[in-house]
Coordinates of C-alpha atoms in Angstrom, one line a residue:
Chain A
M89 CA 137.4 58.0 95.8
G90 CA 138.2 61.3 97.6
E91 CA 141.6 62.5 96.4
F92 CA 141.2 61.6 92.8
I93 CA 141.4 64.5 90.4
P94 CA 141.0 63.8 86.7
E95 CA 143.9 64.8 84.4
D96 CA 141.7 66.7 82.0
R97 CA 139.8 68.7 84.6
P98 CA 138.6 71.8 82.7
N99 CA 139.9 75.2 83.9
A100 CA 137.7 77.7 85.6
L101 CA 137.0 79.7 82.4
R102 CA 136.0 76.6 80.6
R103 CA 133.6 75.5 83.4
A104 CA 132.1 79.0 83.5
W105 CA 131.5 78.9 79.8
D106 CA 129.8 75.5 80.1
S107 CA 127.6 76.5 83.0
D108 CA 123.8 76.6 82.7
L109 CA 123.8 80.4 83.2
A110 CA 126.4 81.0 80.5
Y111 CA 124.5 78.7 78.1
S112 CA 121.2 80.5 78.8
F113 CA 123.0 83.9 78.2
R114 CA 124.5 82.8 74.9
T115 CA 121.2 81.5 73.6
S116 CA 119.1 84.5 74.6
P117 CA 119.3 87.3 72.0
V118 CA 117.7 89.8 74.4
A119 CA 120.3 89.0 77.1
L120 CA 123.2 89.2 74.6
V121 CA 122.2 92.5 73.1
S122 CA 121.5 94.1 76.5
G123 CA 124.6 92.6 77.9
I124 CA 126.7 94.2 75.1
V125 CA 125.0 97.6 75.4
A126 CA 125.3 97.7 79.2
L127 CA 129.0 96.5 79.1
T128 CA 129.8 99.1 76.4
I129 CA 128.4 101.9 78.5
I130 CA 130.0 100.7 81.7
L131 CA 133.4 100.3 80.0
G132 CA 133.1 103.7 78.4
A133 CA 132.2 105.2 81.7
V134 CA 134.9 103.5 83.7
L135 CA 137.6 104.3 81.0
A136 CA 136.2 107.8 80.4
P137 CA 139.5 109.6 81.2
W138 CA 141.2 107.6 78.5
V139 CA 138.4 107.1 76.0
A140 CA 136.8 110.5 75.9
P141 CA 138.1 112.8 73.2
H142 CA 138.0 115.8 75.5
N143 CA 138.0 116.3 79.3
P144 CA 134.8 118.4 79.8
F145 CA 136.1 119.5 83.2
D146 CA 139.3 121.0 82.0
P147 CA 138.6 124.6 81.1
A148 CA 141.9 124.8 79.2
T149 CA 140.7 122.5 76.5
L150 CA 137.4 124.3 76.0
N151 CA 136.9 126.8 73.2
L152 CA 133.8 128.9 73.5
M153 CA 133.9 129.5 69.7
E154 CA 133.1 125.8 69.4
G155 CA 129.8 126.1 71.3
F156 CA 126.6 124.8 69.8
T157 CA 128.3 122.8 67.1
P158 CA 125.7 120.4 65.6
P159 CA 126.6 116.7 65.5
M160 CA 128.8 115.4 62.6
E161 CA 129.2 118.9 61.2
P162 CA 132.5 120.9 61.1
N163 CA 132.5 123.9 63.4
A164 CA 132.1 127.2 61.6
F165 CA 135.3 128.7 63.2
T166 CA 137.7 125.9 63.9
G167 CA 136.5 123.2 61.5
N168 CA 136.6 120.5 64.3
V169 CA 134.0 117.8 63.9
F170 CA 132.2 116.5 67.0
W171 CA 130.3 113.2 66.7
L172 CA 127.4 114.2 69.0
G173 CA 127.9 118.0 68.8
T174 CA 128.9 120.4 71.6
D175 CA 127.0 122.3 74.3
N176 CA 126.8 126.0 75.0
Q177 CA 130.4 126.0 76.4
G178 CA 131.9 124.1 73.6
R179 CA 132.1 120.8 75.6
D180 CA 132.0 117.7 73.5
V181 CA 128.6 116.0 74.2
F182 CA 130.0 112.6 73.7
S183 CA 132.6 113.2 76.4
T184 CA 130.2 114.7 78.9
I185 CA 128.0 111.6 78.4
L186 CA 130.9 109.3 79.2
Y187 CA 131.7 111.3 82.4
G188 CA 128.0 111.7 83.2
A189 CA 127.5 107.9 82.9
R190 CA 130.5 107.5 85.2
T191 CA 128.8 109.5 87.9
S192 CA 125.4 107.9 87.4
L193 CA 126.9 104.4 87.5
F194 CA 129.0 105.2 90.6
V195 CA 125.9 106.4 92.5
G196 CA 123.8 103.5 91.2
F197 CA 126.3 100.8 92.2
M198 CA 127.0 102.3 95.6
A199 CA 123.3 102.8 96.3
V200 CA 122.6 99.2 95.4
L201 CA 125.5 98.0 97.5
F202 CA 124.3 99.9 100.5
A203 CA 120.7 98.7 100.1
M204 CA 121.9 95.1 99.6
V205 CA 124.2 95.1 102.7
L206 CA 121.5 96.8 104.8
G207 CA 118.7 94.6 103.5
I208 CA 120.7 91.3 103.8
T209 CA 121.8 92.2 107.4
L210 CA 118.3 93.1 108.5
G211 CA 116.7 90.2 106.6
L212 CA 119.1 87.6 108.2
T213 CA 118.6 89.1 111.6
A214 CA 114.8 89.2 111.3
G215 CA 114.6 85.7 109.9
F216 CA 117.0 84.1 112.3
R217 CA 116.0 85.9 115.5
G218 CA 112.3 86.0 114.8
G219 CA 110.2 87.4 117.7
W220 CA 109.8 91.1 118.2
V221 CA 112.8 92.0 116.2
D222 CA 111.2 90.3 113.2
G223 CA 107.9 91.9 113.9
L224 CA 109.3 95.4 114.2
L225 CA 111.5 95.1 111.1
M226 CA 108.7 93.7 108.9
R227 CA 106.2 96.4 110.1
I228 CA 108.7 99.1 109.1
A229 CA 109.1 97.3 105.8
D230 CA 105.3 97.1 105.3
V231 CA 105.0 100.8 105.9
Q232 CA 107.9 101.7 103.7
L233 CA 106.5 99.6 100.8
T234 CA 103.3 101.7 100.7
F235 CA 105.4 104.7 99.6
P236 CA 107.0 104.8 96.1
S237 CA 110.7 104.5 96.5
I238 CA 111.6 107.5 94.5
L239 CA 109.4 109.7 96.7
L240 CA 111.2 108.2 99.8
A241 CA 114.6 108.9 98.3
L242 CA 113.5 112.4 97.6
L243 CA 112.2 112.9 101.2
I244 CA 115.2 111.3 102.8
F245 CA 117.5 113.4 100.6
G246 CA 115.6 116.5 101.6
V247 CA 115.6 115.7 105.3
A248 CA 119.3 114.8 105.3
R249 CA 120.1 117.9 103.4
G250 CA 118.4 119.9 106.1
F251 CA 120.6 118.3 108.8
I252 CA 123.9 118.8 107.0
P253 CA 125.6 122.2 107.6
P254 CA 125.4 124.4 104.5
A255 CA 129.2 124.4 104.0
L256 CA 129.3 120.6 103.5
R257 CA 126.2 120.3 101.4
E258 CA 127.9 120.3 98.0
A259 CA 130.7 118.0 99.0
L260 CA 128.5 115.5 100.7
A261 CA 125.7 115.6 98.1
I262 CA 126.8 112.4 96.3
W263 CA 127.0 110.4 99.5
V264 CA 123.7 111.7 100.8
L265 CA 122.2 110.8 97.5
I266 CA 123.6 107.2 97.7
V267 CA 122.3 106.8 101.3
A268 CA 118.9 108.2 100.3
I269 CA 118.5 105.9 97.3
G270 CA 119.9 102.9 99.2
L271 CA 117.6 103.5 102.2
S272 CA 114.6 103.8 99.9
D273 CA 115.3 100.3 98.4
W274 CA 116.4 97.9 101.1
V275 CA 113.0 96.3 101.8
Q276 CA 113.0 93.9 98.9
Y277 CA 116.3 92.4 99.9
A278 CA 115.3 92.1 103.5
R279 CA 112.0 90.4 102.6
V280 CA 113.6 87.8 100.3
V281 CA 116.5 87.1 102.7
R282 CA 114.2 86.8 105.7
G283 CA 111.9 84.4 103.9
A284 CA 114.7 82.2 102.8
T285 CA 116.4 82.3 106.2
M286 CA 113.2 81.2 108.0
V287 CA 113.1 78.2 105.6
E288 CA 116.7 77.3 105.8
K289 CA 117.2 77.7 109.6
N290 CA 115.1 74.7 110.4
K291 CA 116.9 72.4 107.9
E292 CA 119.0 69.6 109.3
Y293 CA 122.4 71.0 108.1
V294 CA 121.8 74.2 110.0
Q295 CA 120.7 72.2 113.1
A296 CA 123.9 70.2 112.7
A297 CA 126.0 73.3 112.5
R298 CA 124.3 74.5 115.6
V299 CA 125.0 71.3 117.5
I300 CA 128.7 71.4 116.8
G301 CA 128.6 74.9 118.3
A302 CA 129.1 77.1 115.3
H303 CA 128.6 80.8 116.0
P304 CA 125.2 82.1 114.8
V305 CA 126.9 84.7 112.6
K306 CA 129.1 82.0 111.0
I307 CA 126.0 79.9 110.3
L308 CA 124.2 82.8 108.8
V309 CA 127.1 83.9 106.5
R310 CA 128.6 80.5 105.6
H311 CA 125.5 78.4 105.4
I312 CA 122.3 80.4 104.9
L313 CA 123.6 83.4 102.9
P314 CA 124.8 81.3 99.9
N315 CA 121.3 79.9 99.5
V316 CA 119.7 83.3 99.0
M317 CA 122.3 84.9 96.7
G318 CA 120.4 84.0 93.5
P319 CA 117.2 86.1 94.2
V320 CA 119.3 88.8 95.8
L321 CA 121.4 89.1 92.6
V322 CA 118.2 89.4 90.5
I323 CA 116.9 92.2 92.8
A324 CA 120.2 93.9 92.8
T325 CA 120.4 94.0 88.9
I326 CA 116.9 95.4 88.6
G327 CA 117.7 97.7 91.6
L328 CA 120.6 99.1 89.7
A329 CA 118.4 100.2 86.9
L330 CA 116.0 101.7 89.4
A331 CA 118.8 103.4 91.3
I332 CA 120.2 104.9 88.1
I333 CA 116.7 106.3 87.2
A334 CA 116.2 107.6 90.7
E335 CA 119.5 109.4 90.6
A336 CA 118.8 110.8 87.2
T337 CA 115.3 112.0 88.3
L338 CA 116.6 113.7 91.5
S339 CA 119.5 115.4 89.6
F340 CA 117.0 116.4 86.9
L341 CA 114.8 118.0 89.5
G342 CA 117.8 120.0 90.7
V343 CA 118.0 118.4 94.1
G344 CA 120.5 115.7 93.4
L345 CA 124.1 116.2 92.5
P346 CA 125.6 119.8 92.2
P347 CA 126.4 121.0 88.7
T348 CA 130.1 120.4 89.4
Q349 CA 129.5 116.7 89.3
P350 CA 127.1 116.2 86.4
S351 CA 125.4 112.9 86.0
L352 CA 123.2 111.9 83.0
G353 CA 120.2 113.4 84.8
T354 CA 122.0 116.8 85.2
L355 CA 122.9 116.7 81.5
I356 CA 119.3 116.1 80.5
R357 CA 118.3 119.0 82.8
I358 CA 120.9 121.3 81.1
G359 CA 119.8 120.0 77.6
Q360 CA 116.2 120.8 78.3
G361 CA 117.1 124.5 78.4
F362 CA 118.3 124.5 74.8
L363 CA 115.4 122.6 73.4
F364 CA 113.5 125.8 72.4
S365 CA 116.4 127.3 70.7
G366 CA 116.8 124.3 68.4
E367 CA 120.0 122.6 69.9
W368 CA 118.2 119.3 70.3
W369 CA 121.4 117.2 70.5
I370 CA 122.4 118.6 73.9
L371 CA 119.3 116.9 75.3
A372 CA 118.7 113.9 72.9
F373 CA 122.0 112.1 73.3
P374 CA 122.3 112.1 77.1
A375 CA 118.6 111.0 77.2
A376 CA 119.3 108.2 74.8
A377 CA 122.3 107.1 76.8
L378 CA 120.3 107.1 80.1
L379 CA 117.5 105.1 78.4
A380 CA 119.9 102.6 76.8
L381 CA 121.6 102.0 80.2
A382 CA 118.5 101.7 82.3
L383 CA 116.7 99.5 79.7
S384 CA 119.6 97.1 79.1
V385 CA 120.3 96.7 82.8
N386 CA 116.5 96.1 83.4
L387 CA 116.4 93.5 80.6
L388 CA 119.5 91.8 82.0
G389 CA 117.7 91.6 85.4
D390 CA 114.6 90.1 83.8
W391 CA 116.8 87.5 82.0
L392 CA 118.7 86.7 85.2
R393 CA 115.4 86.1 87.0
D394 CA 114.2 83.7 84.4
A395 CA 117.5 82.0 84.1
L396 CA 117.9 81.4 87.8
N397 CA 114.3 80.1 88.1
P398 CA 114.6 76.3 87.8
R399 CA 110.8 76.0 87.2
L400 CA 111.1 77.9 83.9
R401 CA 113.9 75.6 82.4
Chain B
M222 CA 85.5 93.8 111.8
I223 CA 85.8 96.5 114.5
A224 CA 89.0 95.0 115.8
F225 CA 90.4 95.0 112.3
I226 CA 89.6 98.7 111.8
L227 CA 90.9 99.6 115.2
R228 CA 94.2 97.8 114.6
R229 CA 94.5 99.6 111.2
L230 CA 93.7 102.9 112.8
A231 CA 96.3 102.4 115.6
Q232 CA 98.9 101.5 113.0
S233 CA 98.1 104.7 111.0
V234 CA 98.4 106.8 114.1
V235 CA 101.8 105.3 114.9
V236 CA 103.0 106.1 111.4
M237 CA 101.7 109.6 111.6
L238 CA 103.4 110.1 115.0
V239 CA 106.7 108.9 113.6
V240 CA 106.5 111.3 110.6
A241 CA 105.5 114.1 113.0
L242 CA 108.6 113.3 115.1
I243 CA 110.8 113.5 112.0
S244 CA 109.3 116.8 110.8
F245 CA 109.5 118.1 114.4
A246 CA 113.2 117.2 114.6
L247 CA 113.7 118.8 111.2
F248 CA 111.9 121.9 112.4
R249 CA 113.7 122.1 115.7
Y250 CA 117.3 121.1 114.8
V251 CA 117.9 122.3 111.3
G252 CA 119.3 125.8 111.3
D253 CA 118.1 128.4 113.9
P254 CA 114.4 129.2 113.5
V255 CA 114.9 132.4 115.4
A256 CA 117.7 133.6 113.2
S257 CA 115.9 132.7 110.0
L258 CA 112.7 134.6 111.1
L259 CA 114.3 137.7 112.5
G260 CA 117.3 138.3 110.2
Q261 CA 120.6 139.8 110.9
E262 CA 119.8 143.1 112.7
A263 CA 117.7 141.8 115.6
T264 CA 118.8 142.6 119.2
A265 CA 119.4 139.9 121.8
A266 CA 116.2 141.0 123.6
D267 CA 114.2 140.5 120.4
R268 CA 115.7 137.0 120.1
E269 CA 114.8 136.1 123.6
A270 CA 111.3 137.4 123.2
L271 CA 110.8 135.4 120.0
R272 CA 112.4 132.3 121.6
A273 CA 109.9 132.5 124.4
R274 CA 107.0 133.2 122.0
L275 CA 107.9 130.2 119.9
G276 CA 108.2 128.1 123.1
L277 CA 111.8 127.2 122.3
D278 CA 112.7 127.6 126.0
Q279 CA 110.4 124.8 127.0
P280 CA 111.5 121.2 127.6
I281 CA 111.7 119.2 124.3
W282 CA 108.8 116.9 125.0
V283 CA 106.6 119.9 125.8
Q284 CA 107.7 121.4 122.5
F285 CA 106.8 118.2 120.6
Y286 CA 103.4 118.1 122.3
E287 CA 102.7 121.7 121.3
Y288 CA 104.0 121.1 117.8
I289 CA 101.5 118.3 117.4
G290 CA 98.8 120.5 118.8
R291 CA 99.7 123.2 116.2
V292 CA 99.8 120.8 113.4
L293 CA 96.3 119.5 114.3
R294 CA 95.1 123.1 114.2
G295 CA 96.6 123.4 110.7
D296 CA 99.4 125.7 111.8
F297 CA 102.7 124.6 110.1
G298 CA 104.7 127.8 110.8
I299 CA 106.1 130.5 108.5
S300 CA 108.0 129.7 105.3
Y301 CA 111.6 130.9 105.7
R302 CA 111.8 131.9 102.1
L303 CA 108.5 133.5 101.4
Q304 CA 107.7 134.8 105.0
Q305 CA 104.1 133.6 104.8
P306 CA 102.2 130.9 106.7
V307 CA 103.0 127.5 105.2
A308 CA 99.4 126.3 105.4
Q309 CA 98.2 129.2 103.4
L310 CA 100.9 128.7 100.7
I311 CA 100.1 125.1 100.4
M312 CA 96.3 125.7 100.2
Q313 CA 97.0 128.2 97.3
R314 CA 98.8 125.5 95.4
L315 CA 96.7 122.5 96.3
P316 CA 94.0 123.0 93.6
A317 CA 96.6 122.9 90.8
T318 CA 98.0 119.6 92.0
L319 CA 94.6 118.0 92.7
E320 CA 93.2 119.0 89.3
L321 CA 96.2 117.5 87.6
A322 CA 96.1 114.3 89.7
L323 CA 92.4 113.9 89.2
V324 CA 92.5 114.3 85.4
S325 CA 95.5 112.0 84.9
G326 CA 94.0 109.5 87.3
I327 CA 90.7 109.3 85.5
A328 CA 92.4 109.3 82.1
A329 CA 94.7 106.5 83.2
F330 CA 91.8 104.4 84.6
V331 CA 89.5 104.9 81.6
F332 CA 92.1 104.4 78.9
G333 CA 93.9 101.7 80.9
V334 CA 90.7 99.6 81.2
A335 CA 89.6 100.2 77.6
L336 CA 93.0 99.2 76.2
G337 CA 93.4 96.3 78.6
V338 CA 90.0 94.9 77.5
Y339 CA 90.8 95.5 73.9
T340 CA 94.2 93.8 74.0
A341 CA 92.8 90.9 76.0
L342 CA 89.9 90.3 73.5
N343 CA 92.1 90.7 70.4
R344 CA 95.2 88.9 71.7
R345 CA 96.7 88.0 68.4
G346 CA 95.9 91.3 66.5
W347 CA 98.8 93.4 65.4
I348 CA 97.3 96.5 67.1
S349 CA 97.4 94.6 70.4
N350 CA 101.0 93.7 69.8
A351 CA 101.8 97.3 69.0
I352 CA 100.1 98.5 72.1
M353 CA 101.9 96.0 74.3
T354 CA 105.3 96.9 72.9
I355 CA 104.6 100.6 73.3
S356 CA 103.5 100.0 76.9
L357 CA 106.8 98.2 77.6
I358 CA 108.6 101.3 76.5
G359 CA 106.2 103.5 78.5
V360 CA 107.0 101.5 81.7
S361 CA 110.8 101.8 81.2
L362 CA 110.8 105.5 80.4
P363 CA 111.5 107.6 83.5
T364 CA 108.6 110.1 84.2
F365 CA 110.7 113.2 83.7
L366 CA 112.0 111.9 80.3
I367 CA 108.4 111.3 79.1
G368 CA 107.6 114.9 80.0
V369 CA 110.7 116.3 78.3
L370 CA 110.0 114.3 75.2
L371 CA 106.4 115.4 75.1
I372 CA 107.5 119.0 75.3
W373 CA 110.0 118.4 72.5
V374 CA 107.4 116.9 70.2
F375 CA 104.2 118.8 71.0
A376 CA 105.4 122.2 72.2
V377 CA 108.7 122.8 70.4
E378 CA 108.3 120.9 67.0
L379 CA 104.6 120.9 66.4
Q380 CA 103.8 123.9 68.7
W381 CA 100.3 122.6 69.4
L382 CA 100.3 122.8 73.2
P383 CA 102.0 125.0 75.8
S384 CA 105.0 123.7 77.5
F385 CA 104.7 125.3 80.9
G386 CA 102.3 126.8 83.4
R387 CA 98.5 126.4 83.9
G388 CA 97.2 128.9 81.3
E389 CA 94.5 131.2 82.5
V390 CA 92.8 130.3 85.7
V391 CA 89.4 131.3 87.1
E392 CA 88.8 131.9 90.8
L393 CA 86.0 130.0 92.4
G394 CA 86.2 131.3 95.9
W395 CA 89.7 130.2 97.1
W396 CA 89.9 127.5 94.5
R397 CA 91.7 128.5 91.3
T398 CA 90.6 126.2 88.5
G399 CA 92.1 125.8 85.0
F400 CA 89.1 123.7 83.8
L401 CA 87.1 126.7 82.6
T402 CA 89.4 128.4 80.1
E403 CA 90.6 127.2 76.8
S404 CA 94.3 127.8 77.6
G405 CA 93.8 126.2 81.0
R406 CA 92.6 123.0 79.4
A407 CA 95.3 123.0 76.8
A408 CA 98.0 123.5 79.4
L409 CA 96.6 120.5 81.3
I410 CA 97.0 117.9 78.5
L411 CA 100.8 117.3 78.4
P412 CA 101.3 117.2 82.2
A413 CA 98.3 114.9 82.6
I414 CA 99.7 112.5 80.0
T415 CA 103.1 112.6 81.6
L416 CA 101.7 111.9 85.0
G417 CA 99.2 109.3 83.9
L418 CA 101.2 107.2 81.4
Y419 CA 102.8 104.9 83.9
Q420 CA 99.6 104.3 85.7
L421 CA 97.8 103.7 82.4
T422 CA 100.3 101.0 81.3
L423 CA 100.1 99.4 84.7
I424 CA 96.2 99.3 84.7
M425 CA 96.2 98.2 81.1
R426 CA 98.6 95.2 81.8
L427 CA 96.6 94.3 84.9
V428 CA 93.2 94.4 83.2
R429 CA 94.6 92.4 80.3
A430 CA 96.1 89.7 82.6
E431 CA 93.0 89.5 84.7
M432 CA 90.7 89.3 81.6
L433 CA 92.7 86.5 80.0
E434 CA 92.5 84.6 83.3
V435 CA 88.8 85.1 83.7
L436 CA 88.0 84.4 80.1
R437 CA 89.4 80.9 80.6
T438 CA 87.1 80.0 83.5
D439 CA 84.2 77.7 83.4
Y440 CA 81.4 80.2 84.1
I441 CA 82.5 82.2 80.9
R442 CA 82.3 78.9 79.0
F443 CA 78.8 78.2 80.4
A444 CA 77.7 81.8 79.6
R445 CA 78.8 81.1 76.0
A446 CA 76.8 77.8 76.1
R447 CA 73.8 79.7 77.3
G448 CA 74.0 81.7 74.1
L449 CA 74.6 85.1 75.6
S450 CA 75.9 87.8 73.4
N451 CA 79.7 88.5 73.3
R452 CA 79.0 91.9 74.7
A453 CA 77.1 90.6 77.7
I454 CA 79.8 88.0 78.4
H455 CA 82.8 90.3 78.0
F456 CA 81.4 93.3 79.9
G457 CA 78.7 91.9 82.1
H458 CA 80.6 88.8 83.3
A459 CA 84.3 89.0 82.6
L460 CA 85.1 92.7 83.1
K461 CA 83.0 93.0 86.3
N462 CA 85.1 90.3 87.9
T463 CA 88.4 91.7 86.8
L464 CA 87.6 95.1 88.3
V465 CA 88.1 94.2 92.0
P466 CA 91.9 94.0 91.9
V467 CA 92.0 96.8 89.4
I468 CA 90.1 99.2 91.7
T469 CA 92.4 98.4 94.6
I470 CA 95.5 98.9 92.6
T471 CA 94.2 102.1 91.2
G472 CA 93.4 103.3 94.7
L473 CA 96.9 102.6 95.8
Q474 CA 98.2 104.3 92.7
M475 CA 96.5 107.6 93.7
G476 CA 99.3 108.0 96.2
S477 CA 102.0 107.5 93.6
I478 CA 100.2 110.0 91.3
I479 CA 100.5 112.6 94.1
A480 CA 104.2 111.6 94.5
F481 CA 105.0 111.6 90.8
A482 CA 103.2 115.0 90.5
I483 CA 106.4 116.4 92.1
I484 CA 108.4 115.4 89.0
T485 CA 105.7 116.4 86.5
E486 CA 105.1 119.7 88.1
T487 CA 108.8 120.5 88.0
V488 CA 109.1 119.6 84.3
F489 CA 106.1 121.7 83.3
Q490 CA 106.6 124.4 85.9
W491 CA 103.1 123.6 87.1
P492 CA 102.3 125.9 90.1
G493 CA 101.3 123.1 92.4
V494 CA 102.4 121.6 95.8
G495 CA 105.0 119.3 94.3
A496 CA 107.1 122.0 92.5
F497 CA 106.7 124.1 95.7
F498 CA 108.2 121.2 97.7
I499 CA 111.2 120.8 95.3
N500 CA 112.0 124.5 95.7
A501 CA 111.8 124.1 99.5
V502 CA 114.3 121.2 99.3
R503 CA 116.6 123.3 97.1
F504 CA 116.5 126.3 99.4
V505 CA 116.2 124.2 102.6
D506 CA 113.0 125.9 103.6
V507 CA 112.4 123.7 106.6
P508 CA 108.8 124.6 107.6
V509 CA 107.6 123.8 104.1
M510 CA 109.5 120.5 103.9
A511 CA 108.1 119.5 107.3
A512 CA 104.5 120.4 106.3
Y513 CA 104.8 118.5 103.0
L514 CA 106.2 115.5 104.8
M515 CA 103.1 115.4 107.0
L516 CA 100.7 116.1 104.1
I517 CA 102.2 113.2 102.0
A518 CA 102.2 110.8 105.0
L519 CA 98.6 111.7 105.7
I520 CA 97.5 111.1 102.1
F521 CA 99.2 107.7 102.0
V522 CA 97.9 106.6 105.3
V523 CA 94.3 107.6 104.4
I524 CA 94.5 105.9 101.0
N525 CA 95.9 102.7 102.5
L526 CA 93.3 102.7 105.2
I527 CA 90.5 103.1 102.6
V528 CA 91.9 100.4 100.4
D529 CA 92.2 98.0 103.3
L530 CA 88.6 98.7 104.3
L531 CA 87.5 98.3 100.6
Y532 CA 89.3 95.0 100.5
Y533 CA 87.4 93.9 103.5
V534 CA 84.1 95.0 102.0
V535 CA 84.8 93.7 98.5
D536 CA 86.5 90.4 99.2
P537 CA 84.2 88.0 101.1
R538 CA 87.0 85.5 101.6
L539 CA 88.7 87.8 104.1
R540 CA 85.6 88.0 106.2
V541 CA 84.9 84.2 106.0
D542 CA 88.5 83.4 107.1
R543 CA 88.2 85.7 110.1
G544 CA 84.8 84.4 110.9
A545 CA 85.9 80.8 110.7
A546 CA 88.9 81.5 112.9
R547 CA 86.6 83.1 115.6
H548 CA 84.2 80.2 115.8

């Protein structure tokens, strides 16, 4: 035994296709549909500069005469047809949605990454060290959990905005937003990782690694972390949906991103202003896009949680 | 029991002190309070006088101590934007928020329990399935989008209800109420639905799950064997036992209702504390932000304290465990 590798060892792609997770994905209609919806929106957002029919931020391509064109109807002056209509400045709503989703997804992914790194680090530290470090971190987590995370994000954003000099507020808004949403959401990661670390650290393989003198950080990263990645991924997926909604809410309230960097929330805020004059499409399509994105990511998270839970197989 | 309460109280005090420290730091280090109060054309002597009057020449811990003293007396400083005492501005707006939170909280509880019981008793009916599906959508819709959609349907298309403001209000002493006028009550409907919908679905799902659990237990089966009426079994035995967790969750939800009121008030331009806070964040009106921070923290700490104590009173197991540990 040992060095023997079979001739027809399937390649990585084949193995991924045959894995339990991929099988569960292929056979779950909900997962398939939400996967396709999420992937379409993400691809559209990432490729926005190449996919979008117009660049909504290039004033040279805008024609004010084309403002308020209803969807699928030729414009009265130029005869151009816009799938989803145009807004007051003649911007193609479809293009603004693609660029808006780009901003929303960027904030969402970065916030989740930040929360994940912070939560995992603190969770590993708390679980491995125990003692007063653990006590303090978990007290903070307890207190933080009693507040709704969107309120926390709002408060952190407001406080941070206060401390930033006025000249930098616009430029730093997106990063402040990411940190605020991330800080409001680290507790779940920390709790799961801490729990798993406390279980794993007493197992024999960790004891063995300690005996041969492995550095604690190496033990944590190489041996304990891989064991907790499943639940962390589930939390991260659902966290992405929550982060996107949190960002949209803050931007809708006018305390998130500045109008120069519109996200889906900003677009909905703008669209609400045209509701009373009958231009419903400026509101409806960004709202539908936000909903489709948040719902599909959420359902993917639900599916992932069930698929990774061996008790449900 | 007393040790438990004392520990909880100590924890709450620590939380409040930390929040006070944050809002003090905000107050002290964001911008220049002297400049924002006096404006451009003040002389250096004026500045020094105000600096001394505000106590800004004192050591920092003295300032923090005095800040806490002022907060305890209800003095949160002067709003930079409106040049009026913050405490007074908040008190003017508090009734609007409390009325909204109260109505949506009660509505969420009543309809949530009713729908939860209905869907649990008629598990297979198509109405129940429809309610459950709609509730799933209700949970995934962000609050602000619910508000916008309600405005679209009921204010723009159907034109049944107003889309913003409180309508006419009546002054009862310092409390301005919208309950007493037709337009006030009409204006309350859409915001209350927006604010309460998430809580409603949550309570409904919880009641349904608890009811299904309880209906399977032996004592329900024995109650049926005793020949009790369905009514007595469902409401006298089953519902009563599901209500303990429901009441705790609803209690905890009161805090999030206050929090989500920020969003609802902004969507409907409701003249309450939440919309006031959002404007403060937008204009970096630090005293208002600091005061709101303290107010929200206080509400959450008090609610959590009450819920903890209720838990203790309602759930005998907690008492038995502690009692057993002591002996």
